[in-house]
Amino acid sequence: MDQGDQAAQRDGSKEVVAIIEAIIGRAGFGWGVRELADELGASRSTVNRVLARLVEERLVSRDPSGAYILGPRLKVLSAELQKRHPLFTEGTRILAGLSRASGATALMAVEKGNPEECFVLASLEPDAPVRYTLSPGTSVPTHAGALGTAILVRRGTAGLPEELKTYTEESLDSRTRIENALQSYASIGAVVSIGQHIPDAAGIAVPFTINEHLLGSLSLSRPRNEFKEEDIGPGAEKLQEAADKLESLLKSRKRSSAAGAGVPAAASNSLIQRINAALTFFCAEPLAELKLTDLASLWGTRSVATRRLAESACDVGVMIRLDDGAWTIGPTLLRWSASISKNHDLSEIVDEDLQALSEITGETTTLALYDAGNGRAHIARTRAGARNVRYVLEEGSEIPLTAGAAGKVILAHLPENASAGLNAEPAVGLEELKTIRSQGWAATDSERVPDARGIAAPFFIDDAIAGSVAVTVPNHRVAGTPAAELTDAVVATASNLSRLLSVKSPKAIRSSHDHAAITPSAMKIPAPAT
């Protein structure tokens, strides 16, 4: 058996997922190795080893104090999943309609894999001075509150302990009482909860099916003093219509997704790389269903090791196994995405890479973004260099595509129909663009900034040009052609961004372990020319 298969059989999925869970659950704060090990009841050596590999995969980062925090890759994957999964896209629109029509908070929950818990996937609140609030990613009990109990209507009470935790005086404190309540809810077609989970809240909810092994619920919740019995019937009817619509959308999208999903070839040889590959694939194709042979291709494992790793991923909720033997996305990844949210500015995500390049070179580093809609580019982020003489370029300012390295390197990689008009400009010729494409970078002298050279390389998102990374260097520090070390540093940073930001491109599955992110200690830049 090869070394890769042996690595897959060592079941460390539980530890890896537990560490990611802890990092996500502590947004805004970091963990030290000792503190995290104590929290999880794990050895420091194990936690330290896993964290180091998660940093390599960009799933975890380190803040200036050295603490471990949420990594940029998890932010990218979270945003991609929320952009592609119908529960987030269509589901959020459905919730918005329910909230507007009822004046209540509309929520969606998904079961967690634990019979006693589910989690809030999305929440839309009304424009009201007093409102019921539950943040996405929040765990709630299935036996207390309408949102959770609705799932039990379809799932049943199997797995619940006989004695249940009480949250308020109204909580149902035993499985028998829950079963009796579920029978009574059948007559109204919805679950009703008044103060069972939160004393001052009331709600109604209905279940819906995501797939044969995963259920969700929709609810309308409001402050208890605003709850009226005559609203139950109309509210239940609106919720059921919404649930039916969402189920129909999931079924139709499932068919189209299954028909179009392609599994990239593996480029991984460790457990964490394989977990990362699964996360990446399901964020790009969230309704895809993979066979064992697909997973073997994705992970580069043999059949026995593939099955063992798949079962381990199911145990921690990263995947679910369907009745026909196929595997699909599990609740853990949905919960992570709901918790992380998608509101992360791209320039914030790439800060780590830009700062590293600025520290390596000592020069001003800029990120330019290209807008394919209007054919323009602008400076999105600037990191000033540490040199005494440096250039500071204004964020938000537009840059021309026909002058300066940052713009020209974008122009060189535009589709032919997008660049045809610009190629005719006298400032840039076809041979120059061809040279830029072939060498992978552009260098210009005083075209935009007097007495300064610009060196830039393009970055891509899912193989489409997205912008460029550039350094601006005073002429007295660059004698003639820029040093190879300088251009290599810029190209390496741009390549890192392409891997970091891409999800659907097969290149995104390639491990960052094989293409490590550039760090200040990874490269030495020659002393400036005098």
Tab-separated table of N, CA and C in Angstrom, residues 47-199:
chain	number	residue	atom	x	y	z
A	47	VAL	N	-2.351	19.181	18.223
A	47	VAL	CA	-2.959	20.453	17.829
A	47	VAL	C	-1.966	21.301	17.045
A	48	ASN	N	-0.722	21.343	17.495
A	48	ASN	CA	0.300	22.130	16.811
A	48	ASN	C	0.537	21.613	15.404
A	49	ARG	N	0.590	20.292	15.256
A	49	ARG	CA	0.823	19.694	13.934
A	49	ARG	C	-0.335	19.983	12.987
A	50	VAL	N	-1.577	19.815	13.472
A	50	VAL	CA	-2.741	20.060	12.624
A	50	VAL	C	-2.826	21.533	12.228
A	51	LEU	N	-2.588	22.423	13.186
A	51	LEU	CA	-2.636	23.853	12.886
A	51	LEU	C	-1.600	24.232	11.826
A	52	ALA	N	-0.413	23.673	11.924
A	52	ALA	CA	0.631	23.980	10.941
A	52	ALA	C	0.200	23.582	9.534
A	53	ARG	N	-0.440	22.424	9.407
A	53	ARG	CA	-0.896	21.982	8.088
A	53	ARG	C	-2.086	22.809	7.602
A	54	LEU	N	-2.964	23.215	8.515
A	54	LEU	CA	-4.097	24.064	8.138
A	54	LEU	C	-3.613	25.430	7.660
A	55	VAL	N	-2.539	25.931	8.249
A	55	VAL	CA	-1.956	27.196	7.793
A	55	VAL	C	-1.403	27.031	6.380
A	56	GLU	N	-0.754	25.917	6.100
A	56	GLU	CA	-0.236	25.664	4.761
A	56	GLU	C	-1.344	25.660	3.724
A	57	GLU	N	-2.503	25.139	4.099
A	57	GLU	CA	-3.641	25.080	3.176
A	57	GLU	C	-4.432	26.379	3.150
A	58	ARG	N	-4.033	27.383	3.920
A	58	ARG	CA	-4.667	28.694	3.996
A	58	ARG	C	-6.040	28.650	4.668
A	59	LEU	N	-6.400	27.531	5.284
A	59	LEU	CA	-7.667	27.425	6.004
A	59	LEU	C	-7.592	28.146	7.347
A	60	VAL	N	-6.397	28.274	7.859
A	60	VAL	CA	-6.127	28.970	9.119
A	60	VAL	C	-4.964	29.923	8.883
A	61	SER	N	-4.970	31.057	9.590
A	61	SER	CA	-3.879	32.021	9.517
A	61	SER	C	-3.396	32.349	10.922
A	62	ARG	N	-2.339	33.159	10.985
A	62	ARG	CA	-1.842	33.640	12.274
A	62	ARG	C	-1.909	35.164	12.272
A	63	ASP	N	-2.404	35.712	13.369
A	63	ASP	CA	-2.477	37.165	13.464
A	63	ASP	C	-1.128	37.715	13.931
A	64	PRO	N	-0.963	39.044	14.000
A	64	PRO	CA	0.343	39.606	14.370
A	64	PRO	C	0.886	39.123	15.705
A	65	SER	N	-0.009	38.714	16.610
A	65	SER	CA	0.449	38.224	17.911
A	65	SER	C	0.853	36.755	17.880
A	66	GLY	N	0.618	36.096	16.751
A	66	GLY	CA	0.948	34.682	16.631
A	66	GLY	C	-0.215	33.752	16.897
A	67	ALA	N	-1.376	34.292	17.271
A	67	ALA	CA	-2.550	33.458	17.535
A	67	ALA	C	-3.141	32.945	16.226
A	68	TYR	N	-3.789	31.799	16.289
A	68	TYR	CA	-4.378	31.176	15.097
A	68	TYR	C	-5.814	31.677	14.900
A	69	ILE	N	-6.103	32.130	13.682
A	69	ILE	CA	-7.400	32.718	13.357
A	69	ILE	C	-7.921	32.136	12.044
A	70	LEU	N	-9.131	32.519	11.696
A	70	LEU	CA	-9.764	32.075	10.456
A	70	LEU	C	-8.899	32.447	9.254
A	71	GLY	N	-8.664	31.490	8.368
A	71	GLY	CA	-7.809	31.725	7.212
A	71	GLY	C	-8.578	32.232	6.008
A	72	PRO	N	-7.877	32.829	5.049
A	72	PRO	CA	-8.558	33.399	3.876
A	72	PRO	C	-9.245	32.358	3.004
A	73	ARG	N	-8.715	31.148	2.957
A	73	ARG	CA	-9.343	30.130	2.101
A	73	ARG	C	-10.733	29.765	2.595
A	74	LEU	N	-10.927	29.698	3.914
A	74	LEU	CA	-12.260	29.405	4.444
A	74	LEU	C	-13.235	30.529	4.109
A	75	LYS	N	-12.762	31.765	4.095
A	75	LYS	CA	-13.623	32.888	3.729
A	75	LYS	C	-14.034	32.782	2.262
A	76	VAL	N	-13.096	32.414	1.399
A	76	VAL	CA	-13.400	32.255	-0.029
A	76	VAL	C	-14.412	31.138	-0.235
A	77	LEU	N	-14.183	29.987	0.407
A	77	LEU	CA	-15.086	28.851	0.244
A	77	LEU	C	-16.470	29.161	0.793
A	78	SER	N	-16.538	29.848	1.924
A	78	SER	CA	-17.826	30.223	2.500
A	78	SER	C	-18.627	31.090	1.536
A	79	ALA	N	-17.970	32.098	0.972
A	79	ALA	CA	-18.659	32.990	0.041
A	79	ALA	C	-19.124	32.234	-1.199
A	80	GLU	N	-18.303	31.299	-1.676
A	80	GLU	CA	-18.665	30.542	-2.878
A	80	GLU	C	-19.868	29.644	-2.620
A	81	LEU	N	-19.894	28.988	-1.473
A	81	LEU	CA	-21.023	28.116	-1.145
A	81	LEU	C	-22.307	28.925	-1.027
A	82	GLN	N	-22.230	30.093	-0.397
A	82	GLN	CA	-23.428	30.924	-0.261
A	82	GLN	C	-23.883	31.490	-1.596
A	83	LYS	N	-22.973	31.577	-2.548
A	83	LYS	CA	-23.329	32.062	-3.879
A	83	LYS	C	-23.971	30.966	-4.725
A	84	ARG	N	-23.704	29.701	-4.385
A	84	ARG	CA	-24.105	28.600	-5.263
A	84	ARG	C	-25.196	27.684	-4.698
A	85	HIS	N	-25.315	27.571	-3.376
A	85	HIS	CA	-26.289	26.617	-2.832
A	85	HIS	C	-27.669	27.258	-2.773
A	86	PRO	N	-28.693	26.571	-3.292
A	86	PRO	CA	-30.052	27.133	-3.277
A	86	PRO	C	-30.565	27.479	-1.880
A	87	LEU	N	-30.098	26.782	-0.851
A	87	LEU	CA	-30.547	27.128	0.501
A	87	LEU	C	-30.160	28.562	0.852
A	88	PHE	N	-29.000	28.997	0.377
A	88	PHE	CA	-28.564	30.359	0.640
A	88	PHE	C	-29.145	31.355	-0.368
A	89	THR	N	-29.208	30.976	-1.639
A	89	THR	CA	-29.651	31.911	-2.673
A	89	THR	C	-31.173	32.025	-2.683
A	90	GLU	N	-31.848	31.010	-3.214
A	90	GLU	CA	-33.306	31.034	-3.254
A	90	GLU	C	-33.907	31.053	-1.847
A	91	GLY	N	-33.277	30.320	-0.918
A	91	GLY	CA	-33.798	30.267	0.442
A	91	GLY	C	-33.841	31.637	1.101
A	92	THR	N	-32.801	32.426	0.897
A	92	THR	CA	-32.779	33.762	1.484
A	92	THR	C	-33.857	34.652	0.881
A	93	ARG	N	-34.077	34.531	-0.427
A	93	ARG	CA	-35.136	35.324	-1.070
A	93	ARG	C	-36.517	34.910	-0.559
A	94	ILE	N	-36.704	33.618	-0.352
A	94	ILE	CA	-37.974	33.135	0.181
A	94	ILE	C	-38.200	33.681	1.592
A	95	LEU	N	-37.148	33.654	2.414
A	95	LEU	CA	-37.263	34.181	3.771
A	95	LEU	C	-37.592	35.672	3.752
A	96	ALA	N	-36.981	36.405	2.835
A	96	ALA	CA	-37.246	37.841	2.755
A	96	ALA	C	-38.721	38.102	2.450
A	97	GLY	N	-39.303	37.300	1.539
A	97	GLY	CA	-40.726	37.440	1.224
A	97	GLY	C	-41.614	37.114	2.407
A	98	LEU	N	-41.256	36.064	3.134
A	98	LEU	CA	-42.038	35.685	4.316
A	98	LEU	C	-41.990	36.777	5.376
A	99	SER	N	-40.816	37.344	5.589
A	99	SER	CA	-40.678	38.380	6.608
A	99	SER	C	-41.465	39.632	6.240
A	100	ARG	N	-41.395	40.025	4.971
A	100	ARG	CA	-42.145	41.214	4.534
A	100	ARG	C	-43.641	41.015	4.685
A	101	ALA	N	-44.126	39.825	4.301
A	101	ALA	CA	-45.563	39.566	4.319
A	101	ALA	C	-46.121	39.437	5.737
A	102	SER	N	-45.297	38.989	6.677
A	102	SER	CA	-45.792	38.699	8.032
A	102	SER	C	-45.377	39.729	9.069
A	103	GLY	N	-44.321	40.477	8.783
A	103	GLY	CA	-43.793	41.386	9.786
A	103	GLY	C	-43.053	40.680	10.901
A	104	ALA	N	-42.712	39.411	10.687
A	104	ALA	CA	-42.005	38.614	11.695
A	104	ALA	C	-40.605	38.283	11.193
A	105	THR	N	-39.790	37.748	12.082
A	105	THR	CA	-38.478	37.251	11.679
A	105	THR	C	-38.657	35.895	11.011
A	106	ALA	N	-38.143	35.761	9.796
A	106	ALA	CA	-38.217	34.497	9.069
A	106	ALA	C	-36.867	33.792	9.175
A	107	LEU	N	-36.895	32.531	9.579
A	107	LEU	CA	-35.657	31.781	9.795
A	107	LEU	C	-35.676	30.453	9.070
A	108	MET	N	-34.492	29.976	8.733
A	108	MET	CA	-34.321	28.647	8.166
A	108	MET	C	-33.317	27.889	9.023
A	109	ALA	N	-33.650	26.659	9.368
A	109	ALA	CA	-32.745	25.825	10.155
A	109	ALA	C	-32.460	24.529	9.406
A	110	VAL	N	-31.327	23.927	9.702
A	110	VAL	CA	-30.924	22.633	9.132
A	110	VAL	C	-30.451	21.762	10.285
A	111	GLU	N	-30.815	20.482	10.241
A	111	GLU	CA	-30.378	19.603	11.324
A	111	GLU	C	-28.862	19.451	11.292
A	112	LYS	N	-28.313	19.203	12.453
A	112	LYS	CA	-26.867	19.275	12.653
A	112	LYS	C	-26.171	17.922	12.539
A	113	GLY	N	-26.931	16.846	12.496
A	113	GLY	CA	-26.331	15.521	12.554
A	113	GLY	C	-26.461	14.924	13.935
A	114	ASN	N	-26.710	15.772	14.914
A	114	ASN	CA	-26.992	15.365	16.292
A	114	ASN	C	-28.510	15.475	16.488
A	115	PRO	N	-29.205	14.384	16.896
A	115	PRO	CA	-30.672	14.439	17.024
A	115	PRO	C	-31.187	15.547	17.931
A	116	GLU	N	-30.335	16.048	18.820
A	116	GLU	CA	-30.783	17.041	19.792
A	116	GLU	C	-30.577	18.484	19.326
A	117	GLU	N	-29.916	18.671	18.166
A	117	GLU	CA	-29.588	20.030	17.760
A	117	GLU	C	-29.807	20.260	16.268
A	118	CYS	N	-30.115	21.511	15.939
A	118	CYS	CA	-30.073	21.983	14.569
A	118	CYS	C	-29.390	23.353	14.610
A	119	PHE	N	-29.230	23.988	13.461
A	119	PHE	CA	-28.586	25.299	13.460
A	119	PHE	C	-29.307	26.238	12.508
A	120	VAL	N	-29.189	27.523	12.778
A	120	VAL	CA	-29.791	28.543	11.930
A	120	VAL	C	-28.915	28.737	10.700
A	121	LEU	N	-29.479	28.487	9.525
A	121	LEU	CA	-28.725	28.700	8.296
A	121	LEU	C	-28.890	30.127	7.787
A	122	ALA	N	-30.081	30.707	7.922
A	122	ALA	CA	-30.322	32.073	7.454
A	122	ALA	C	-31.433	32.702	8.280
A	123	SER	N	-31.391	34.026	8.396
A	123	SER	CA	-32.381	34.763	9.177
A	123	SER	C	-32.636	36.112	8.527
A	124	LEU	N	-33.906	36.449	8.337
A	124	LEU	CA	-34.308	37.750	7.795
A	124	LEU	C	-35.231	38.420	8.799
A	125	GLU	N	-34.814	39.570	9.288
A	125	GLU	CA	-35.575	40.266	10.316
A	125	GLU	C	-36.421	41.383	9.714
A	126	PRO	N	-37.578	41.681	10.316
A	126	PRO	CA	-38.432	42.765	9.819
A	126	PRO	C	-37.873	44.124	10.234
A	127	ASP	N	-38.349	45.149	9.582
A	127	ASP	CA	-37.972	46.510	9.957
A	127	ASP	C	-38.894	46.943	11.086
A	128	ALA	N	-38.553	46.509	12.291
A	128	ALA	CA	-39.400	46.778	13.466
A	128	ALA	C	-38.515	47.107	14.658
A	129	PRO	N	-39.006	47.930	15.581
A	129	PRO	CA	-38.175	48.314	16.727
A	129	PRO	C	-37.871	47.160	17.670
A	130	VAL	N	-38.785	46.189	17.773
A	130	VAL	CA	-38.563	45.010	18.602
A	130	VAL	C	-38.666	43.793	17.697
A	131	ARG	N	-37.634	42.973	17.677
A	131	ARG	CA	-37.632	41.829	16.769
A	131	ARG	C	-36.927	40.637	17.395
A	132	TYR	N	-37.282	39.459	16.946
A	132	TYR	CA	-36.678	38.204	17.397
A	132	TYR	C	-35.421	37.972	16.569
A	133	THR	N	-34.305	37.698	17.218
A	133	THR	CA	-33.022	37.596	16.516
A	133	THR	C	-32.303	36.305	16.863
A	134	LEU	N	-31.888	35.573	15.838
A	134	LEU	CA	-30.986	34.437	15.972
A	134	LEU	C	-29.986	34.532	14.817
A	135	SER	N	-28.714	34.606	15.117
A	135	SER	CA	-27.697	34.783	14.086
A	135	SER	C	-27.445	33.487	13.328
A	136	PRO	N	-27.154	33.567	12.008
A	136	PRO	CA	-26.787	32.369	11.241
A	136	PRO	C	-25.616	31.642	11.887
A	137	GLY	N	-25.718	30.316	11.909
A	137	GLY	CA	-24.711	29.478	12.537
A	137	GLY	C	-25.038	29.108	13.964
A	138	THR	N	-26.011	29.804	14.590
A	138	THR	CA	-26.378	29.524	15.976
A	138	THR	C	-27.011	28.142	16.104
A	139	SER	N	-26.574	27.374	17.070
A	139	SER	CA	-27.177	26.067	17.339
A	139	SER	C	-28.399	26.242	18.232
A	140	VAL	N	-29.471	25.523	17.916
A	140	VAL	CA	-30.692	25.560	18.721
A	140	VAL	C	-31.163	24.127	18.949
A	141	PRO	N	-31.869	23.867	20.040
A	141	PRO	CA	-32.332	22.510	20.322
A	141	PRO	C	-33.473	22.100	19.400
A	142	THR	N	-33.586	20.813	19.135
A	142	THR	CA	-34.696	20.340	18.315
A	142	THR	C	-35.972	20.144	19.137
A	143	HIS	N	-35.856	20.069	20.451
A	143	HIS	CA	-37.044	19.768	21.258
A	143	HIS	C	-37.653	21.006	21.912
A	144	ALA	N	-37.033	22.180	21.711
A	144	ALA	CA	-37.549	23.400	22.337
A	144	ALA	C	-37.535	24.520	21.303
A	145	GLY	N	-38.701	25.042	21.012
A	145	GLY	CA	-38.817	26.078	19.998
A	145	GLY	C	-39.322	25.505	18.692
A	146	ALA	N	-40.112	26.298	17.962
A	146	ALA	CA	-40.738	25.821	16.731
A	146	ALA	C	-39.717	25.432	15.680
A	147	LEU	N	-38.634	26.206	15.560
A	147	LEU	CA	-37.648	25.986	14.504
A	147	LEU	C	-37.054	24.587	14.575
A	148	GLY	N	-36.719	24.128	15.784
A	148	GLY	CA	-36.152	22.798	15.932
A	148	GLY	C	-37.192	21.698	15.931
A	149	THR	N	-38.310	21.920	16.612
A	149	THR	CA	-39.318	20.871	16.739
A	149	THR	C	-39.933	20.510	15.395
A	150	ALA	N	-40.005	21.475	14.468
A	150	ALA	CA	-40.552	21.170	13.141
A	150	ALA	C	-39.751	20.078	12.452
A	151	ILE	N	-38.456	20.041	12.683
A	151	ILE	CA	-37.623	18.988	12.089
A	151	ILE	C	-38.027	17.621	12.639
A	152	LEU	N	-38.387	17.565	13.934
A	152	LEU	CA	-38.799	16.294	14.533
A	152	LEU	C	-40.115	15.785	13.957
A	153	VAL	N	-40.942	16.686	13.410
A	153	VAL	CA	-42.190	16.255	12.773
A	153	VAL	C	-41.896	15.242	11.684
A	154	ARG	N	-40.832	15.473	10.927
A	154	ARG	CA	-40.485	14.574	9.826
A	154	ARG	C	-39.410	13.565	10.220
A	155	ARG	N	-38.516	13.953	11.123
A	155	ARG	CA	-37.420	13.065	11.507
A	155	ARG	C	-37.847	12.053	12.547
A	156	GLY	N	-38.759	12.420	13.442
A	156	GLY	CA	-39.121	11.573	14.564
A	156	GLY	C	-38.231	11.838	15.759
A	157	THR	N	-38.496	11.171	16.846
A	157	THR	CA	-37.786	11.437	18.103
A	157	THR	C	-36.670	10.439	18.388
A	158	ALA	N	-36.378	9.549	17.448
A	158	ALA	CA	-35.306	8.575	17.662
A	158	ALA	C	-33.995	9.295	17.947
A	159	GLY	N	-33.302	8.834	18.965
A	159	GLY	CA	-32.026	9.433	19.326
A	159	GLY	C	-32.124	10.461	20.427
A	160	LEU	N	-33.331	10.954	20.699
A	160	LEU	CA	-33.498	11.902	21.797
A	160	LEU	C	-33.490	11.150	23.129
A	161	PRO	N	-32.859	11.708	24.163
A	161	PRO	CA	-32.923	11.061	25.474
A	161	PRO	C	-34.329	11.192	26.047
A	162	GLU	N	-34.666	10.352	26.986
A	162	GLU	CA	-36.004	10.403	27.577
A	162	GLU	C	-36.202	11.692	28.369
A	163	GLU	N	-35.166	12.096	29.111
A	163	GLU	CA	-35.250	13.341	29.871
A	163	GLU	C	-34.534	14.438	29.083
A	164	LEU	N	-35.230	15.539	28.835
A	164	LEU	CA	-34.709	16.606	27.988
A	164	LEU	C	-34.418	17.865	28.791
A	165	LYS	N	-33.458	18.630	28.303
A	165	LYS	CA	-33.088	19.873	28.969
A	165	LYS	C	-34.232	20.873	28.904
A	166	THR	N	-34.476	21.560	30.010
A	166	THR	CA	-35.504	22.599	30.026
A	166	THR	C	-34.843	23.968	29.933
A	167	TYR	N	-35.424	24.810	29.095
A	167	TYR	CA	-34.903	26.165	28.899
A	167	TYR	C	-35.793	27.209	29.568
A	168	THR	N	-37.065	26.927	29.606
A	168	THR	CA	-38.021	27.825	30.238
A	168	THR	C	-39.072	26.979	30.948
A	169	GLU	N	-39.991	27.628	31.610
A	169	GLU	CA	-41.090	26.900	32.267
A	169	GLU	C	-41.993	26.215	31.252
A	170	GLU	N	-41.973	26.691	30.005
A	170	GLU	CA	-42.837	26.110	28.968
A	170	GLU	C	-42.170	24.958	28.217
A	171	SER	N	-40.878	24.703	28.462
A	171	SER	CA	-40.165	23.663	27.716
A	171	SER	C	-40.770	22.289	27.971
A	172	LEU	N	-40.794	21.479	26.933
A	172	LEU	CA	-41.230	20.087	27.051
A	172	LEU	C	-40.019	19.290	27.522
A	173	ASP	N	-40.121	18.663	28.670
A	173	ASP	CA	-38.949	18.113	29.337
A	173	ASP	C	-38.769	16.610	29.188
A	174	SER	N	-39.530	15.976	28.297
A	174	SER	CA	-39.356	14.540	28.094
A	174	SER	C	-39.700	14.181	26.652
A	175	ARG	N	-39.150	13.056	26.205
A	175	ARG	CA	-39.429	12.606	24.833
A	175	ARG	C	-40.911	12.266	24.687
A	176	THR	N	-41.513	11.738	25.734
A	176	THR	CA	-42.943	11.407	25.670
A	176	THR	C	-43.785	12.649	25.439
A	177	ARG	N	-43.467	13.725	26.136
A	177	ARG	CA	-44.222	14.971	25.944
A	177	ARG	C	-44.016	15.528	24.540
A	178	ILE	N	-42.798	15.382	24.002
A	178	ILE	CA	-42.531	15.834	22.627
A	178	ILE	C	-43.377	15.030	21.644
A	179	GLU	N	-43.435	13.716	21.821
A	179	GLU	CA	-44.211	12.866	20.911
A	179	GLU	C	-45.690	13.223	20.960
A	180	ASN	N	-46.211	13.500	22.143
A	180	ASN	CA	-47.617	13.909	22.267
A	180	ASN	C	-47.860	15.250	21.582
A	181	ALA	N	-46.907	16.164	21.737
A	181	ALA	CA	-47.050	17.475	21.106
A	181	ALA	C	-47.019	17.353	19.585
A	182	LEU	N	-46.151	16.490	19.057
A	182	LEU	CA	-46.059	16.316	17.604
A	182	LEU	C	-47.386	15.819	17.036
A	183	GLN	N	-48.079	14.956	17.762
A	183	GLN	CA	-49.386	14.476	17.295
A	183	GLN	C	-50.401	15.607	17.244
A	184	SER	N	-50.350	16.495	18.224
A	184	SER	CA	-51.307	17.601	18.244
A	184	SER	C	-51.020	18.622	17.142
A	185	TYR	N	-49.737	18.756	16.774
A	185	TYR	CA	-49.391	19.717	15.719
A	185	TYR	C	-49.911	19.273	14.350
A	186	ALA	N	-50.137	17.977	14.179
A	186	ALA	CA	-50.567	17.460	12.877
A	186	ALA	C	-51.879	18.085	12.432
A	187	SER	N	-52.746	18.435	13.349
A	187	SER	CA	-54.062	18.977	12.986
A	187	SER	C	-53.977	20.368	12.371
A	188	ILE	N	-52.902	21.126	12.680
A	188	ILE	CA	-52.781	22.482	12.126
A	188	ILE	C	-51.720	22.573	11.029
A	189	GLY	N	-51.011	21.465	10.802
A	189	GLY	CA	-50.031	21.449	9.722
A	189	GLY	C	-48.785	22.253	9.997
A	190	ALA	N	-48.522	22.576	11.252
A	190	ALA	CA	-47.337	23.344	11.621
A	190	ALA	C	-47.056	23.160	13.104
A	191	VAL	N	-45.840	23.473	13.500
A	191	VAL	CA	-45.445	23.452	14.903
A	191	VAL	C	-45.637	24.849	15.483
A	192	VAL	N	-46.163	24.915	16.686
A	192	VAL	CA	-46.343	26.196	17.375
A	192	VAL	C	-45.588	26.134	18.695
A	193	SER	N	-44.783	27.162	18.959
A	193	SER	CA	-44.041	27.237	20.211
A	193	SER	C	-44.232	28.616	20.819
A	194	ILE	N	-44.639	28.644	22.078
A	194	ILE	CA	-44.771	29.913	22.799
A	194	ILE	C	-43.907	29.824	24.048
A	195	GLY	N	-42.762	30.484	24.005
A	195	GLY	CA	-41.869	30.532	25.157
A	195	GLY	C	-41.178	29.241	25.503
A	196	GLN	N	-41.076	28.277	24.587
A	196	GLN	CA	-40.462	26.991	24.927
A	196	GLN	C	-38.938	27.035	24.934
A	197	HIS	N	-38.371	27.918	24.120
A	197	HIS	CA	-36.912	28.022	24.074
A	197	HIS	C	-36.430	29.350	24.647
A	198	ILE	N	-37.034	30.426	24.188
A	198	ILE	CA	-36.753	31.767	24.706
A	198	ILE	C	-38.042	32.292	25.320
A	199	PRO	N	-38.035	32.689	26.577
A	199	PRO	CA	-39.282	33.023	27.280
A	199	PRO	C	-40.159	34.047	26.573
